[in-house]
PDB file of C-alpha atoms in Angstrom:
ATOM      1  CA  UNK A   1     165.612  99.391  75.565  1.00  0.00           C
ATOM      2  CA  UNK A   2     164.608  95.862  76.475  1.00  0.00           C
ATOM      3  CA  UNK A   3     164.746  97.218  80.471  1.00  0.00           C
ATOM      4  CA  UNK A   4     161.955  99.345  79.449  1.00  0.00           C
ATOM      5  CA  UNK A   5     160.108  97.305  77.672  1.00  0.00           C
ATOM      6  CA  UNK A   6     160.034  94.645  80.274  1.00  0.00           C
ATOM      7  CA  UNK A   7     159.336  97.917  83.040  1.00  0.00           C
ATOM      8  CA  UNK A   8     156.243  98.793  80.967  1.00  0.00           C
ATOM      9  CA  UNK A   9     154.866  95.353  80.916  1.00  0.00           C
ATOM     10  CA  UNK A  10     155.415  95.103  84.238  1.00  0.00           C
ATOM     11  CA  UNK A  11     153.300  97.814  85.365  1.00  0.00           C
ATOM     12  CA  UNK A  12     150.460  97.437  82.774  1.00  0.00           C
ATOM     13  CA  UNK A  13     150.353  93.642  84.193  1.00  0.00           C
ATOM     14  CA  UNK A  14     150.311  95.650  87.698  1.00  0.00           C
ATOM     15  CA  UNK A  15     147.408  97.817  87.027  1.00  0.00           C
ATOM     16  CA  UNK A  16     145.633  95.061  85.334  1.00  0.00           C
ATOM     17  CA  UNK A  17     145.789  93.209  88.329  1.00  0.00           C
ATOM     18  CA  UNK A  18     144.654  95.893  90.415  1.00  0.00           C
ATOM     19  CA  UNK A  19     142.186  97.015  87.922  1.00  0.00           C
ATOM     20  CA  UNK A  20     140.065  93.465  87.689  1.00  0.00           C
ATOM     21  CA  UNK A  21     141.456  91.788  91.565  1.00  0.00           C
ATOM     22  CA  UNK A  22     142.204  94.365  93.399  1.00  0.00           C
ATOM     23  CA  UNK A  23     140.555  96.345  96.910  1.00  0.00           C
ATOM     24  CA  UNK A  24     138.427  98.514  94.244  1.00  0.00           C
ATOM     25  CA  UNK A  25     138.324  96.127  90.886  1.00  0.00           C
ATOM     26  CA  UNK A  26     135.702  95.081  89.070  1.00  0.00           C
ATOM     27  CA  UNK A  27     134.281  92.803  91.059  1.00  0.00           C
ATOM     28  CA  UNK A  28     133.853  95.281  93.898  1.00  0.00           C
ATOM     29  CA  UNK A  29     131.916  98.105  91.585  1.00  0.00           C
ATOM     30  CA  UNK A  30     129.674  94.918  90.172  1.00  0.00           C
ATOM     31  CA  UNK A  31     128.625  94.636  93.671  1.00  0.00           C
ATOM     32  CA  UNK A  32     128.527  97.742  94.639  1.00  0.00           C
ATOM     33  CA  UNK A  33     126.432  98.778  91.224  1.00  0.00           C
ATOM     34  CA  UNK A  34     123.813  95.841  92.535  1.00  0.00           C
ATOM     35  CA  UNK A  35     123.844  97.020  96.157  1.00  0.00           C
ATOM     36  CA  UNK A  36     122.818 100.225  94.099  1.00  0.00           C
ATOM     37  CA  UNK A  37     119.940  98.983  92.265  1.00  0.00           C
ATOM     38  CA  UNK A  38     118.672  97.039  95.205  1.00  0.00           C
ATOM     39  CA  UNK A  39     117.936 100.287  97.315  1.00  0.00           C
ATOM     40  CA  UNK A  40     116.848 101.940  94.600  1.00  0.00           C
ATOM     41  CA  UNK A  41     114.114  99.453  94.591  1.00  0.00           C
ATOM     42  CA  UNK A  42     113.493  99.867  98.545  1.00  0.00           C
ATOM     43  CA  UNK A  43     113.370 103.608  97.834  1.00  0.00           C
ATOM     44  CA  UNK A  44     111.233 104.141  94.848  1.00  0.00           C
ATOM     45  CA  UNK A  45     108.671 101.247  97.207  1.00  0.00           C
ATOM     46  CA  UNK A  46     109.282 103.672 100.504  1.00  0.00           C
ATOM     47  CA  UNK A  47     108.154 106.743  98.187  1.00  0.00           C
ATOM     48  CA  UNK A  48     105.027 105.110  96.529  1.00  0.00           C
ATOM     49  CA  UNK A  49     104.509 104.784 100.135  1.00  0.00           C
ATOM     50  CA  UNK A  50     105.276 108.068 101.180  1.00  0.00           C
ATOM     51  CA  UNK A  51     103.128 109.411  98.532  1.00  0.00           C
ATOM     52  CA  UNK A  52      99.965 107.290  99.286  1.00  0.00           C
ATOM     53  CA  UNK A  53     100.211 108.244 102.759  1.00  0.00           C
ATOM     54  CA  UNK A  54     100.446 111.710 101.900  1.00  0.00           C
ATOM     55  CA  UNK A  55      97.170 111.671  99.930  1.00  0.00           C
ATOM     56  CA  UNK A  56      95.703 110.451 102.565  1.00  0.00           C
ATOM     57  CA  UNK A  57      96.748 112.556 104.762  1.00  0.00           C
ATOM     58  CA  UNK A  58      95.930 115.442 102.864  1.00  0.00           C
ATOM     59  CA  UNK A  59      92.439 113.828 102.035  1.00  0.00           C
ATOM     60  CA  UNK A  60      91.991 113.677 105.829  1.00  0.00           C
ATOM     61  CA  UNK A  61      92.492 117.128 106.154  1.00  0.00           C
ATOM     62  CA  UNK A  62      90.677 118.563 103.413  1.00  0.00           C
ATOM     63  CA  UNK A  63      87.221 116.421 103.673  1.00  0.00           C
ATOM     64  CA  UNK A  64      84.846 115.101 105.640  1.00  0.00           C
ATOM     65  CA  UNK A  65      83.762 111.897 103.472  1.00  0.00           C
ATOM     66  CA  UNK A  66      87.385 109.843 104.434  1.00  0.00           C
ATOM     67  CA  UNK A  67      86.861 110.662 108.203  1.00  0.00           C
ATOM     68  CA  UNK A  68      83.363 109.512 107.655  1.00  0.00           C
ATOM     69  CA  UNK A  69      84.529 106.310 105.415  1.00  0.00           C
ATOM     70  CA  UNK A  70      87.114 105.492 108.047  1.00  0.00           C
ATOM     71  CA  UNK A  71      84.396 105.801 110.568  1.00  0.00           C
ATOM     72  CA  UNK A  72      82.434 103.589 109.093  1.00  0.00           C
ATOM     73  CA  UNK A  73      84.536 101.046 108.251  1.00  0.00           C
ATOM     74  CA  UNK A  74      86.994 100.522 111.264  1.00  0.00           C
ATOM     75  CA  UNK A  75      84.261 101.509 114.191  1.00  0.00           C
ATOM     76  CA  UNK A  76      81.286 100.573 112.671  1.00  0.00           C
ATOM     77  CA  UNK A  77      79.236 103.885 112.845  1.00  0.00           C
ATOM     78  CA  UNK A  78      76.229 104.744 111.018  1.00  0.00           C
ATOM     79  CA  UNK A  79      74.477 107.608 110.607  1.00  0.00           C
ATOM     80  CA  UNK A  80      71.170 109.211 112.224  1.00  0.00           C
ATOM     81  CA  UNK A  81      68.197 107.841 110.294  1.00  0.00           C
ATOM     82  CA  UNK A  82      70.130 105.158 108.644  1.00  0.00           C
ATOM     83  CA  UNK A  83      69.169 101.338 109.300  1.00  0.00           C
ATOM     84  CA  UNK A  84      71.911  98.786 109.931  1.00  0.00           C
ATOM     85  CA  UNK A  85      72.134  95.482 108.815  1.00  0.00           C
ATOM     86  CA  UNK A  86      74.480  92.730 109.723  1.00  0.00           C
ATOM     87  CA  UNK A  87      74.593  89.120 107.696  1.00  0.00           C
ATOM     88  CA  UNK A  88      75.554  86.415 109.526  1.00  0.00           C
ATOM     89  CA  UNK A  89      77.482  83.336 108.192  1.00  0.00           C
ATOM     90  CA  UNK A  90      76.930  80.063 109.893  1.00  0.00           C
ATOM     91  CA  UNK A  91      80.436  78.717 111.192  1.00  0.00           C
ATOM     92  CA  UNK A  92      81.833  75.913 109.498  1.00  0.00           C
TER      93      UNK A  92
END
């Protein structure tokens, strides 16, 4: 009887051990579980991305007014008729 008892103990001190310092204890799933969360994060920011670059993408495609927006802005056109006026800062 005492055998046993002394076999059980054993092993539940065993698989304690294993369970909170072993290859897959606790410590390992903590990190793991915050590995986890952190690309979570990069993947919920990569799909706000996504998205806004989908909308715009599909705005492109649909309308005239963002090709015409982008035009303006990044190459400086304006249209026929329209006067242009450029304010000048003095360096400092």
């Amino acid at each position: 009887m005492r055998f046993i008892f002394l076999f059980l103990l054993a092993l539940l001190a065993f698989f304690n051990y294993e369970l909170w310092y072993g290859d897959n204890g606790q410590a390992r799933i903590s990190d793991l579980q915050e590995k986890i969360e952190n690309q979570q994060k990069l993947n919920d920011a990569a799909i706000a991305r996504n998205n806004a670059m989908a909308a715009e993408v599909q705005d492109l495609r649909d309308g005239g007014k963002a090709v015409e927006e982008i035009g303006r802005l990044e190459q400086g056109m304006i249209k026929q008729d329209e006067i242009f006026v450029q304010i000048l800062t003095p360096n400092s």
